[in-house]
PDB file of C-alpha atoms in Angstrom:
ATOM      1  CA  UNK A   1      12.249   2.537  -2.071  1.00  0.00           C
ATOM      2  CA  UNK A   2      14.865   2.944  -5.038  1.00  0.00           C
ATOM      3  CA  UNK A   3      15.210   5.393  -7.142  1.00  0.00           C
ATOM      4  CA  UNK A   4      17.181   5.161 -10.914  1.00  0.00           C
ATOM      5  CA  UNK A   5      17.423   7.668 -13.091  1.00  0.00           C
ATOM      6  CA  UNK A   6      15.914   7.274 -16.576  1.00  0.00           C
ATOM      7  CA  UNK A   7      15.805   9.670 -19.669  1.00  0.00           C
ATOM      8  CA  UNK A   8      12.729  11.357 -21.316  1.00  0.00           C
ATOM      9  CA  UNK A   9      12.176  13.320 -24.567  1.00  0.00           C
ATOM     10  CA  UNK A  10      11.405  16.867 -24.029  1.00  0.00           C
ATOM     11  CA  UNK A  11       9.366  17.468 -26.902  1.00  0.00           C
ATOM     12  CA  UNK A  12       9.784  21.575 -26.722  1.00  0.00           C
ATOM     13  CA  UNK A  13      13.258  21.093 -26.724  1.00  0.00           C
ATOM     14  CA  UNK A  14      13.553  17.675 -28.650  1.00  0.00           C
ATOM     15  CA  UNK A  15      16.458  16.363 -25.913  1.00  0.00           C
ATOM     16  CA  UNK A  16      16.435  13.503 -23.834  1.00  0.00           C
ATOM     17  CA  UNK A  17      16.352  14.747 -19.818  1.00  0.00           C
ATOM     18  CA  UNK A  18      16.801  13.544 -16.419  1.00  0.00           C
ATOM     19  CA  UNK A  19      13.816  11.949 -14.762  1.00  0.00           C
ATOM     20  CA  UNK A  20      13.815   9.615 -11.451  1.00  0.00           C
ATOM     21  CA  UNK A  21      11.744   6.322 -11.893  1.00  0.00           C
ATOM     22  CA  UNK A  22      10.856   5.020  -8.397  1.00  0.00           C
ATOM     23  CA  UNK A  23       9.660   1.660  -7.503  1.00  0.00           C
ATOM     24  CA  UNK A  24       6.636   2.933  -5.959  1.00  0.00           C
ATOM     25  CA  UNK A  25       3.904   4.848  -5.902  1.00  0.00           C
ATOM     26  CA  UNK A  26       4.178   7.005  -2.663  1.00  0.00           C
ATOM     27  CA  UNK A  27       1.395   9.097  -1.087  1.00  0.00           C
ATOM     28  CA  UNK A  28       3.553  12.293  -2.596  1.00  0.00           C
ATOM     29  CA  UNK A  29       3.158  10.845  -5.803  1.00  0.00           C
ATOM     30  CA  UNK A  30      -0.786   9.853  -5.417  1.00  0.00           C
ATOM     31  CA  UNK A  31      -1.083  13.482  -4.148  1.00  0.00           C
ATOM     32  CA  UNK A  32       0.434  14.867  -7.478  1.00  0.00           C
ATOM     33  CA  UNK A  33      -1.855  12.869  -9.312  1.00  0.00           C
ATOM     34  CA  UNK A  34      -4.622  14.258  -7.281  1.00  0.00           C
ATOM     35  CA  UNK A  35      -3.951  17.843  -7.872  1.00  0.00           C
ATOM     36  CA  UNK A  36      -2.220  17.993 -11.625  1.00  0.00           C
ATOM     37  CA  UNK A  37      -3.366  14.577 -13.701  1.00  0.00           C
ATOM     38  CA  UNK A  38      -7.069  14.442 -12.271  1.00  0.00           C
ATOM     39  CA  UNK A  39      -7.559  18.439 -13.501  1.00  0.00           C
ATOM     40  CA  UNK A  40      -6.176  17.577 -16.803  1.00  0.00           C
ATOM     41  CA  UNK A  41      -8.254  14.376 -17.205  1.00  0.00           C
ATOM     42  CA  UNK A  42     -11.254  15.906 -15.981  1.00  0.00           C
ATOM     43  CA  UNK A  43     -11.092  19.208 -18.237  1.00  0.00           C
ATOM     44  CA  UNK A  44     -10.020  16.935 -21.265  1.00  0.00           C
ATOM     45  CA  UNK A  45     -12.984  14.465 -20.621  1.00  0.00           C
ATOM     46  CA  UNK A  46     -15.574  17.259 -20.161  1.00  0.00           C
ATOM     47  CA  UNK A  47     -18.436  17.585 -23.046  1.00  0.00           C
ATOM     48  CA  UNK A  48     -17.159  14.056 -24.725  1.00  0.00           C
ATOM     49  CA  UNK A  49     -19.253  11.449 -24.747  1.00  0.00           C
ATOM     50  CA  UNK A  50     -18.325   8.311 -23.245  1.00  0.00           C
ATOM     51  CA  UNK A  51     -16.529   6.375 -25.718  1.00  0.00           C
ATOM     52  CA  UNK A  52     -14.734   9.974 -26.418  1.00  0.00           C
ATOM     53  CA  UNK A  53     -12.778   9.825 -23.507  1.00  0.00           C
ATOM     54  CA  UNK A  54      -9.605   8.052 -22.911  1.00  0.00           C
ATOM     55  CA  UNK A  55     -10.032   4.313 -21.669  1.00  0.00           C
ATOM     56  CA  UNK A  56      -8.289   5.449 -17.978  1.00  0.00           C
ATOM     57  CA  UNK A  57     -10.512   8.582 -17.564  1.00  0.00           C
ATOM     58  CA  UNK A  58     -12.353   6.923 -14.351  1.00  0.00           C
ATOM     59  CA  UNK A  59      -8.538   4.998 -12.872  1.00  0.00           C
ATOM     60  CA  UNK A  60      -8.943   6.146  -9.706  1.00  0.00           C
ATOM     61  CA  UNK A  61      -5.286   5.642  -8.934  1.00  0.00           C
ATOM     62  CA  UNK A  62      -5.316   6.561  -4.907  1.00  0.00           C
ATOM     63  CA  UNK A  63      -8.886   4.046  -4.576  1.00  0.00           C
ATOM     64  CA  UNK A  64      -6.901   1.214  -6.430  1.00  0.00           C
ATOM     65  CA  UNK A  65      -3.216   1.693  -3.825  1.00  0.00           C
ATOM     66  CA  UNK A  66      -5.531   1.105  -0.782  1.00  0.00           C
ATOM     67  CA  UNK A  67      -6.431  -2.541  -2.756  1.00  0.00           C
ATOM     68  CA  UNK A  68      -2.944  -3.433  -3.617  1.00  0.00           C
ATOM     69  CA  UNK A  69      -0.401  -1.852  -0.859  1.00  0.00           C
ATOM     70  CA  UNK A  70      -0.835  -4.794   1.567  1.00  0.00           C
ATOM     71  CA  UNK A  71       0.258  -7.462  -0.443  1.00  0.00           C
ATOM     72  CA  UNK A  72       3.541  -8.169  -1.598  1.00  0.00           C
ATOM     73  CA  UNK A  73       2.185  -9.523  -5.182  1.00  0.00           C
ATOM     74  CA  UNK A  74       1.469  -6.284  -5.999  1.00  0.00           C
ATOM     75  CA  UNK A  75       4.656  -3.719  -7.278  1.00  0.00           C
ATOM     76  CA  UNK A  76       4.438  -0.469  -8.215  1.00  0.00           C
ATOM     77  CA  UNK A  77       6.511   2.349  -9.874  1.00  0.00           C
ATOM     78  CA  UNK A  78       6.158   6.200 -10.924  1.00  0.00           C
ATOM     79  CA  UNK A  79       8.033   8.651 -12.817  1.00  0.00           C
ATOM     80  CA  UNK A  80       8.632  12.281 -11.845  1.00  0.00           C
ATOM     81  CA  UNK A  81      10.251  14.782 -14.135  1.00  0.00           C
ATOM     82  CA  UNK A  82      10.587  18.450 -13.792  1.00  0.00           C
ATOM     83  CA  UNK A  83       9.116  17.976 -10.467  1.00  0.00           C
ATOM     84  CA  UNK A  84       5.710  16.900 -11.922  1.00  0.00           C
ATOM     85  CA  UNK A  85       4.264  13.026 -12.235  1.00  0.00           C
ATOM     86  CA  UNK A  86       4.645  11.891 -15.646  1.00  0.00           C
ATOM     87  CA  UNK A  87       3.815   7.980 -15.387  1.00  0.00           C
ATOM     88  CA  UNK A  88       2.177   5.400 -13.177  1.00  0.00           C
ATOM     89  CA  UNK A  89       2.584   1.464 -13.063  1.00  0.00           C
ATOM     90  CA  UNK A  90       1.374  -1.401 -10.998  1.00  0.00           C
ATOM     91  CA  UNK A  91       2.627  -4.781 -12.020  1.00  0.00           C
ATOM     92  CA  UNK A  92       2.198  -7.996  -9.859  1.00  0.00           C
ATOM     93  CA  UNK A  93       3.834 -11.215  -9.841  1.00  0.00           C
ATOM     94  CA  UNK A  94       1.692 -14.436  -9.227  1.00  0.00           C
ATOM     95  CA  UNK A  95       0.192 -14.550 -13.019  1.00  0.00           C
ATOM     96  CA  UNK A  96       1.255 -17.513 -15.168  1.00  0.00           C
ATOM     97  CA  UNK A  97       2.452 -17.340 -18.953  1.00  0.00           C
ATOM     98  CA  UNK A  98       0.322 -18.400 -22.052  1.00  0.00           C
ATOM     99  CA  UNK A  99       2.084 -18.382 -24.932  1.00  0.00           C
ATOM    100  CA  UNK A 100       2.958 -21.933 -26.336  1.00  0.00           C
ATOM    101  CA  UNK A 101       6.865 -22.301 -24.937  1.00  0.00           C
ATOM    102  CA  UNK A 102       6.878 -20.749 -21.650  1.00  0.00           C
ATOM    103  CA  UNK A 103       3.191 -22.051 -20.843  1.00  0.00           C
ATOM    104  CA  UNK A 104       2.920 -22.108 -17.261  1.00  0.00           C
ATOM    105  CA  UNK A 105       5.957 -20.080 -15.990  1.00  0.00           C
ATOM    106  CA  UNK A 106       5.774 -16.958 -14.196  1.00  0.00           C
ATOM    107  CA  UNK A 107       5.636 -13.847 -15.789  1.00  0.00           C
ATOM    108  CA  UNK A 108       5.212  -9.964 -13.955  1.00  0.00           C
ATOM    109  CA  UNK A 109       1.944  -8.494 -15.281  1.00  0.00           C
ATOM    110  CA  UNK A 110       1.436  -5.037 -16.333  1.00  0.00           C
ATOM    111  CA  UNK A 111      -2.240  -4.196 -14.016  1.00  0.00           C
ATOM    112  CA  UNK A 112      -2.632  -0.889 -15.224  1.00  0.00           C
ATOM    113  CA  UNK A 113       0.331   1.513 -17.173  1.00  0.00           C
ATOM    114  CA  UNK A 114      -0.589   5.420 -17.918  1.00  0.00           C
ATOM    115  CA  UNK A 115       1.134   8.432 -18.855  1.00  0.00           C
ATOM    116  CA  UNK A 116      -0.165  11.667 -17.148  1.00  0.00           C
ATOM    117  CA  UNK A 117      -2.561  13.947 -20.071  1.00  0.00           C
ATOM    118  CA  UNK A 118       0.113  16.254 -21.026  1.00  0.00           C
ATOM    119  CA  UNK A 119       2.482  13.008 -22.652  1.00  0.00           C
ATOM    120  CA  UNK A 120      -0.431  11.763 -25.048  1.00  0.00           C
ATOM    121  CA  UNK A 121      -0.717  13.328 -28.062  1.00  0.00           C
ATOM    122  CA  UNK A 122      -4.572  12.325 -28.410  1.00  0.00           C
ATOM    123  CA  UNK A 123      -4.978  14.685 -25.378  1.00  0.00           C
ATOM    124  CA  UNK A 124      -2.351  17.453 -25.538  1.00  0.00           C
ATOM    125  CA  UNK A 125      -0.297  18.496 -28.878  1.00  0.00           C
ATOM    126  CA  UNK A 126       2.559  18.497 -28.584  1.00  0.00           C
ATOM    127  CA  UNK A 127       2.702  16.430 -25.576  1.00  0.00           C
ATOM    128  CA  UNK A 128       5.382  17.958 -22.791  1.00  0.00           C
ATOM    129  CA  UNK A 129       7.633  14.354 -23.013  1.00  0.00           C
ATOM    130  CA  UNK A 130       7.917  11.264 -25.076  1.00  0.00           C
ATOM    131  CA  UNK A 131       9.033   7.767 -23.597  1.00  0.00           C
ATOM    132  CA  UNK A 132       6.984   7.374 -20.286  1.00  0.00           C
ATOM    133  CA  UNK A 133       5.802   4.319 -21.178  1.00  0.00           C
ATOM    134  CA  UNK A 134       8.697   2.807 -22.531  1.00  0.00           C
ATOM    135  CA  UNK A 135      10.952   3.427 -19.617  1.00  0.00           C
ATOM    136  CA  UNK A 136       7.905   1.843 -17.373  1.00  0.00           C
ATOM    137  CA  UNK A 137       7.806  -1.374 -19.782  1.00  0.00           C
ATOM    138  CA  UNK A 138      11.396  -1.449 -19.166  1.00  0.00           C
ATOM    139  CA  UNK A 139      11.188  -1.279 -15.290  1.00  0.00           C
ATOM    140  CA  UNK A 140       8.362  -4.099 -15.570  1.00  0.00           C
ATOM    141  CA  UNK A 141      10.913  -6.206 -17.796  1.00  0.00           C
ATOM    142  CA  UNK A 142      14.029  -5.256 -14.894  1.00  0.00           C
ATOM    143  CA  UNK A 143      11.417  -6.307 -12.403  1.00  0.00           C
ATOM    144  CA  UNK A 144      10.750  -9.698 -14.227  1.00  0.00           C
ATOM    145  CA  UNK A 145      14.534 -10.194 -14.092  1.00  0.00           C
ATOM    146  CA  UNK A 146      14.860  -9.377 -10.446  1.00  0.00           C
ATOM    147  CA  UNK A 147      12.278 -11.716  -9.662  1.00  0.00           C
ATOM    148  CA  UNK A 148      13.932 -14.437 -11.356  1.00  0.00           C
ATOM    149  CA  UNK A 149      11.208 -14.346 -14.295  1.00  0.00           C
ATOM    150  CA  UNK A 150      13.822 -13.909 -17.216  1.00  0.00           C
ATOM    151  CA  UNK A 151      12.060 -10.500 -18.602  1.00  0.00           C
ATOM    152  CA  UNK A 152       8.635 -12.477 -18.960  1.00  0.00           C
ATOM    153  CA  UNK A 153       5.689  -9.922 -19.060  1.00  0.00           C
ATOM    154  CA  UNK A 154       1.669  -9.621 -19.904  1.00  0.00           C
ATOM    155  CA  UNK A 155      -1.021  -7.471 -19.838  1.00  0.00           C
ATOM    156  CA  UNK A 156      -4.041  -6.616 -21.553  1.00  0.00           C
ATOM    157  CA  UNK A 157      -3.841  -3.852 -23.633  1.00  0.00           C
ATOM    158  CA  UNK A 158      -6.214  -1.062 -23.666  1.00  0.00           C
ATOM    159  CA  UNK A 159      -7.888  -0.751 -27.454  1.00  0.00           C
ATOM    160  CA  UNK A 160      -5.584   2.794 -28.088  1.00  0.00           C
ATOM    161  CA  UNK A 161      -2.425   0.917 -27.075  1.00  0.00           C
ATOM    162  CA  UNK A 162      -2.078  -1.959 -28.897  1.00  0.00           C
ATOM    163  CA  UNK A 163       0.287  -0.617 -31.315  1.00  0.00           C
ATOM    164  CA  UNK A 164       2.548   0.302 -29.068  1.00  0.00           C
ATOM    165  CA  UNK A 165       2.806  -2.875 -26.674  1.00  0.00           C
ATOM    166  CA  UNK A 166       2.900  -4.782 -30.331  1.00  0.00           C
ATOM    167  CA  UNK A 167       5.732  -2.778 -32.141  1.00  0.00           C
ATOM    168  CA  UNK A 168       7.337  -0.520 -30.057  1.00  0.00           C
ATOM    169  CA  UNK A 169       7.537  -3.344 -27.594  1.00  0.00           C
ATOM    170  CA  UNK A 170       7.529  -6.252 -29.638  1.00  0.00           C
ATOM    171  CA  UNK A 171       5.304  -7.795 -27.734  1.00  0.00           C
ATOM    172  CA  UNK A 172       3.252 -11.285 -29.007  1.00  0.00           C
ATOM    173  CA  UNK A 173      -0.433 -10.508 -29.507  1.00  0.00           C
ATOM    174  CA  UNK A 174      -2.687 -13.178 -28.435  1.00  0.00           C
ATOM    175  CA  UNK A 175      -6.382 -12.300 -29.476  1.00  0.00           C
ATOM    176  CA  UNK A 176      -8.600 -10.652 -27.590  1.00  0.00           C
ATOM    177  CA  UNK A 177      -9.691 -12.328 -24.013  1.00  0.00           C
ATOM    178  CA  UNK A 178     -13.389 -11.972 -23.063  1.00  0.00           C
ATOM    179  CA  UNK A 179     -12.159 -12.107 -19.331  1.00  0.00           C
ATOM    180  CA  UNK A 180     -11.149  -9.019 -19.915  1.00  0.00           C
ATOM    181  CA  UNK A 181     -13.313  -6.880 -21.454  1.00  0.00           C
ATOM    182  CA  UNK A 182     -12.499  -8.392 -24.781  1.00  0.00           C
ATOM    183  CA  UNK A 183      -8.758  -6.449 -24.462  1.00  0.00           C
ATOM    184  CA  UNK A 184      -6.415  -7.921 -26.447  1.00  0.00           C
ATOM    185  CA  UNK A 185      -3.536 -10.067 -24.364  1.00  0.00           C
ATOM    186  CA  UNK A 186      -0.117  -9.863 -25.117  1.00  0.00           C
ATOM    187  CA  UNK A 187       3.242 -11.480 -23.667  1.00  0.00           C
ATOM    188  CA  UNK A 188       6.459 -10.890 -23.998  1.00  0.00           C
ATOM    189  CA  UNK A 189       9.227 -13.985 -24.049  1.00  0.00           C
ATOM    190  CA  UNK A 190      12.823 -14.158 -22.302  1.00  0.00           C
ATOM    191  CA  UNK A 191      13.995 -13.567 -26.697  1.00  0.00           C
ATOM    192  CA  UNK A 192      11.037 -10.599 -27.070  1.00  0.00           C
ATOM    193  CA  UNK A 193      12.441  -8.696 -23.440  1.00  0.00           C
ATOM    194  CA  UNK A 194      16.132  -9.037 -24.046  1.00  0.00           C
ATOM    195  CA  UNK A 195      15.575  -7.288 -27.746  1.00  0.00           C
ATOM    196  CA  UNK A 196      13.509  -4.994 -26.579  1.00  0.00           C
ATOM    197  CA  UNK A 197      16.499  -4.460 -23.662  1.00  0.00           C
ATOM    198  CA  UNK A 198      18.684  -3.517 -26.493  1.00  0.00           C
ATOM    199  CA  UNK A 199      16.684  -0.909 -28.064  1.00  0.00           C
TER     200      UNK A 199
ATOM    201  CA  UNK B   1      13.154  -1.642   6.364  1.00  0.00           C
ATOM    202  CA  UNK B   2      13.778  -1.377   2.856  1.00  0.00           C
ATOM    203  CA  UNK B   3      11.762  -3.416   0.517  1.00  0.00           C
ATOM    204  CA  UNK B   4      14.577  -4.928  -0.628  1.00  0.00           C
ATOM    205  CA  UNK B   5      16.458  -6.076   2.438  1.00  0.00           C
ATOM    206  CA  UNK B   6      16.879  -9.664   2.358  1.00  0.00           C
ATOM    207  CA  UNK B   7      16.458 -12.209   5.778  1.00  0.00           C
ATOM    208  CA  UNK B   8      17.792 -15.682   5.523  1.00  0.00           C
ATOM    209  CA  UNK B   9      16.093 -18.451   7.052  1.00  0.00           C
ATOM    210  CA  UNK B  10      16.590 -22.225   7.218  1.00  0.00           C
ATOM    211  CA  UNK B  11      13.727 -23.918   6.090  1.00  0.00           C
ATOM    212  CA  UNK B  12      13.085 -27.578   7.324  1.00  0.00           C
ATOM    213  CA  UNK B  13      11.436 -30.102   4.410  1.00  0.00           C
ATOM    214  CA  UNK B  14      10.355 -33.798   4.248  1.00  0.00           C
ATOM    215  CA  UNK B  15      11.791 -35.483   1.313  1.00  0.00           C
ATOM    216  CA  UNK B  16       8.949 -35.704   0.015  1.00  0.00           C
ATOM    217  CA  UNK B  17       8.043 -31.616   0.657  1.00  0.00           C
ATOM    218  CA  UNK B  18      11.601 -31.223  -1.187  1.00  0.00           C
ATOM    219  CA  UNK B  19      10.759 -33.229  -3.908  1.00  0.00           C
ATOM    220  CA  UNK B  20       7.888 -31.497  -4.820  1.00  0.00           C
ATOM    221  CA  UNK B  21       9.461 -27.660  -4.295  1.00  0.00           C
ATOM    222  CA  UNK B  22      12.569 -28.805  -7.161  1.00  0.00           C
ATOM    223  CA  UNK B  23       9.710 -29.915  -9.363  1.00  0.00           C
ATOM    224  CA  UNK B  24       7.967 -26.992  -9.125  1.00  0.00           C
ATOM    225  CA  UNK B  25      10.866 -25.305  -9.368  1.00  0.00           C
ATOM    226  CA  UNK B  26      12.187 -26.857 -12.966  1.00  0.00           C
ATOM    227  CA  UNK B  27       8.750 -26.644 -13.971  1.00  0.00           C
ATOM    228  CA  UNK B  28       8.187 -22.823 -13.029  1.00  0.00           C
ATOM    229  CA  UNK B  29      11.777 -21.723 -14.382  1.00  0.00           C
ATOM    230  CA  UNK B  30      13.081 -20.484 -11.019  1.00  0.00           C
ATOM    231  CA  UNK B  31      15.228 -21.611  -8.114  1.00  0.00           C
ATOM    232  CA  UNK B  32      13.431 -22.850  -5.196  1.00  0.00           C
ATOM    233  CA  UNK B  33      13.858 -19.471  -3.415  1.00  0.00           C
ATOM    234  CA  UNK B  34      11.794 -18.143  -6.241  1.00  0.00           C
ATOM    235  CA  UNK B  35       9.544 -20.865  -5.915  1.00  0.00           C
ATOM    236  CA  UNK B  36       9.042 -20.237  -1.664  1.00  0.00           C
ATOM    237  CA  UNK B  37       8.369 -16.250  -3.062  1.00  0.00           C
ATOM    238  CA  UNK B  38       5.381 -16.853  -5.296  1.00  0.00           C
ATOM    239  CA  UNK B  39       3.562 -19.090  -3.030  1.00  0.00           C
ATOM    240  CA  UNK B  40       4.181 -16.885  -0.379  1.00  0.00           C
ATOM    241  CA  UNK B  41       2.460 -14.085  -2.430  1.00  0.00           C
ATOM    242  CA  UNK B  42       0.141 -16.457  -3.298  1.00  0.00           C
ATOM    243  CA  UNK B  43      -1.021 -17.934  -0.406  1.00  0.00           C
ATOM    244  CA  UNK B  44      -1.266 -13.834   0.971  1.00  0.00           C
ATOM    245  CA  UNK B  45      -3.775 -13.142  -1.473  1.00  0.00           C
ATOM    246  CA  UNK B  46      -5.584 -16.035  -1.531  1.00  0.00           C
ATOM    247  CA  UNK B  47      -5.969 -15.848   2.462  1.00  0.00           C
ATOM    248  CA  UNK B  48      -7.499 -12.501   2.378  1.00  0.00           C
ATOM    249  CA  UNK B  49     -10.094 -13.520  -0.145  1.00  0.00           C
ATOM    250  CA  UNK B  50     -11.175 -16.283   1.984  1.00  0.00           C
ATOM    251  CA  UNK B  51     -10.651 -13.925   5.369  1.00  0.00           C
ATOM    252  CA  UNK B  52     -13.820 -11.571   3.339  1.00  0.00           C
ATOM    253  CA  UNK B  53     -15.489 -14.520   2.286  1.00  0.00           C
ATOM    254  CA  UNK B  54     -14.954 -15.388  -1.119  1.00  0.00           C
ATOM    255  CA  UNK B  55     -14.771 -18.754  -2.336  1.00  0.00           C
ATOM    256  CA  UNK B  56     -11.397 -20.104  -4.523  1.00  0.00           C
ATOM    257  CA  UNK B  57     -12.497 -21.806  -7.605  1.00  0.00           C
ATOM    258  CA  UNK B  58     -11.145 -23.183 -10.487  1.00  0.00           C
ATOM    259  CA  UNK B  59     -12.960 -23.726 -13.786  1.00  0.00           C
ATOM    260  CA  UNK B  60     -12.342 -26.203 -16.975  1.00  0.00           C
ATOM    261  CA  UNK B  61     -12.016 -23.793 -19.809  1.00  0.00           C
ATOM    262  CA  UNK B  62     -13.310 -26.633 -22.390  1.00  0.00           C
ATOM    263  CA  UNK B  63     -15.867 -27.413 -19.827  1.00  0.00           C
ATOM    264  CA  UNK B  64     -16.816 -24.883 -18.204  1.00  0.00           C
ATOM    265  CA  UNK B  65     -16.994 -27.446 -15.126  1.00  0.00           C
ATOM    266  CA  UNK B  66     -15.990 -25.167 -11.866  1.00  0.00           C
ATOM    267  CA  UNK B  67     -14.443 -26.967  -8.544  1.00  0.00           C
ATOM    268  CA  UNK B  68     -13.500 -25.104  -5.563  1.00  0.00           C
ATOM    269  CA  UNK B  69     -10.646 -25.400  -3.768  1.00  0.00           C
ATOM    270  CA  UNK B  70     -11.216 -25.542   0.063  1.00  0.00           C
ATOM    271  CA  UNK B  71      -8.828 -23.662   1.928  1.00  0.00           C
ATOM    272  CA  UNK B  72      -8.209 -23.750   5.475  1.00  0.00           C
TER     273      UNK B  72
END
């Protein structure tokens, strides 16, 4: 396991501070998101209806690391700051590109991406720290890189993030795939990933 | 062992075998180290859906048609 350090905004403090991205999810950091993220979910989700509540509410995240920690598509990555779990990633590598010019070559794709409850401001205002899911974007670019994939990257985009895989990303939006519960798909070329390197 | 501590092995090929790994390889962007990778990871997943019994199929998107893929 490696561990970089990245920067987050501290909103309280409006600074950028240490945090420690890992490149996987260990059963310390599936045991924080037991005992602080589920809590916060669960008291955030309780009285809304349904379509109220934010599109990861039910992500069991320690269900879902049973499923993908025997095979080596599979890669996954966490953030801790201040001593609490701020982000969550799984990304795999065996998923082919779609848009026009780099049909057919490999990209890493983004399975699931969330920020704990306290970093969305839908959920908690302010939210403790800004830029969890940028420097996770980033490590699934890096990743794309190491694996010889020249910063290629999809997902599907859950409906309240598609603003921020399009812009602050930069990210090509390619309609919404009925594979996938209608989500909208997006990819990001070799050009998109080294400009969005730079930022 | 770290996850990522590189082995090195020497891997034998037909021409033909050889052939097909540096098309793939031009064709999928990556060296044919890459190439050996992803069909490793492949192959891994693929395996343990057949090992629980699922079937691999393909499907013509125009089409609809599907076709599976016997594995062995």
């Amino acid at each position: 396991m490696t561990v970089s350090q990245v920067y987050l905004k501290k909103i309280a403090i409006n600074q950028l501070v240490d945090a420690s991205l890992y490149d996987e999810i260990t059963d310390q950091h599936l045991a924080m998101w037991k005992s602080t993220w589920v809590p916060a979910m669960e008291a955030y989700c309780q009285g809304r209806a349904e379509a109220k509540k934010p599109d990861d509410s039910q992500w069991d995240w320690k269900w879902k690391a049973e499923g993908w920690r025997p095979f080596l598509k599979y890669h996954s990555f966490s953030i801790v700051c201040e001593k609490e779990l701020q982000g969550l990633m799984l990304a795999s590598d065996v998923k082919s590109a779609r848009v026009q010019d780099q049909f057919g070559k490999p990209i890493v794709y983004v399975e699931l991406l969330a920020s704990a409850p306290w970093n969305r401001s839908k959920i908690q205002k302010p939210k403790r720290f800004h830029g969890v899911g940028t420097v996770l974007m980033a490590a699934a670019v890096q990743l794309s890189i190491d694996m010889g994939f020249k910063g290629r990257v999809g997902l599907h985009s859950l409906p309240g993030a598609v603003s921020f895989y399009k812009d602050d990303c930069g990210m090509t939006p390619l309609g919404n795939d009925a594979a996938y519960g209608n989500w909208i798909y997006f990819e990001m070329t070799e050009k998109q990933a080294a400009e969005f390197r730079q930022k | 062992m770290a996850d990522n501590e590189k082995r090195t092995m020497t891997l034998n090929l037909t021409v033909r075998e050889m052939a097909v790994l540096e098309e793939l390889a031009a064709k999928k962007d990556l060296n044919k180290t890459g190439v050996m990778r992803l069909a490793l990871r492949l192959l891994q997943a693929v395996d343990a859906k057949i090992q629980a019994g699922h079937k691999l199929m393909f499907e013509d998107e125009k089409t609809k048609e599907k076709g599976e893929l016997l594995m062995l």
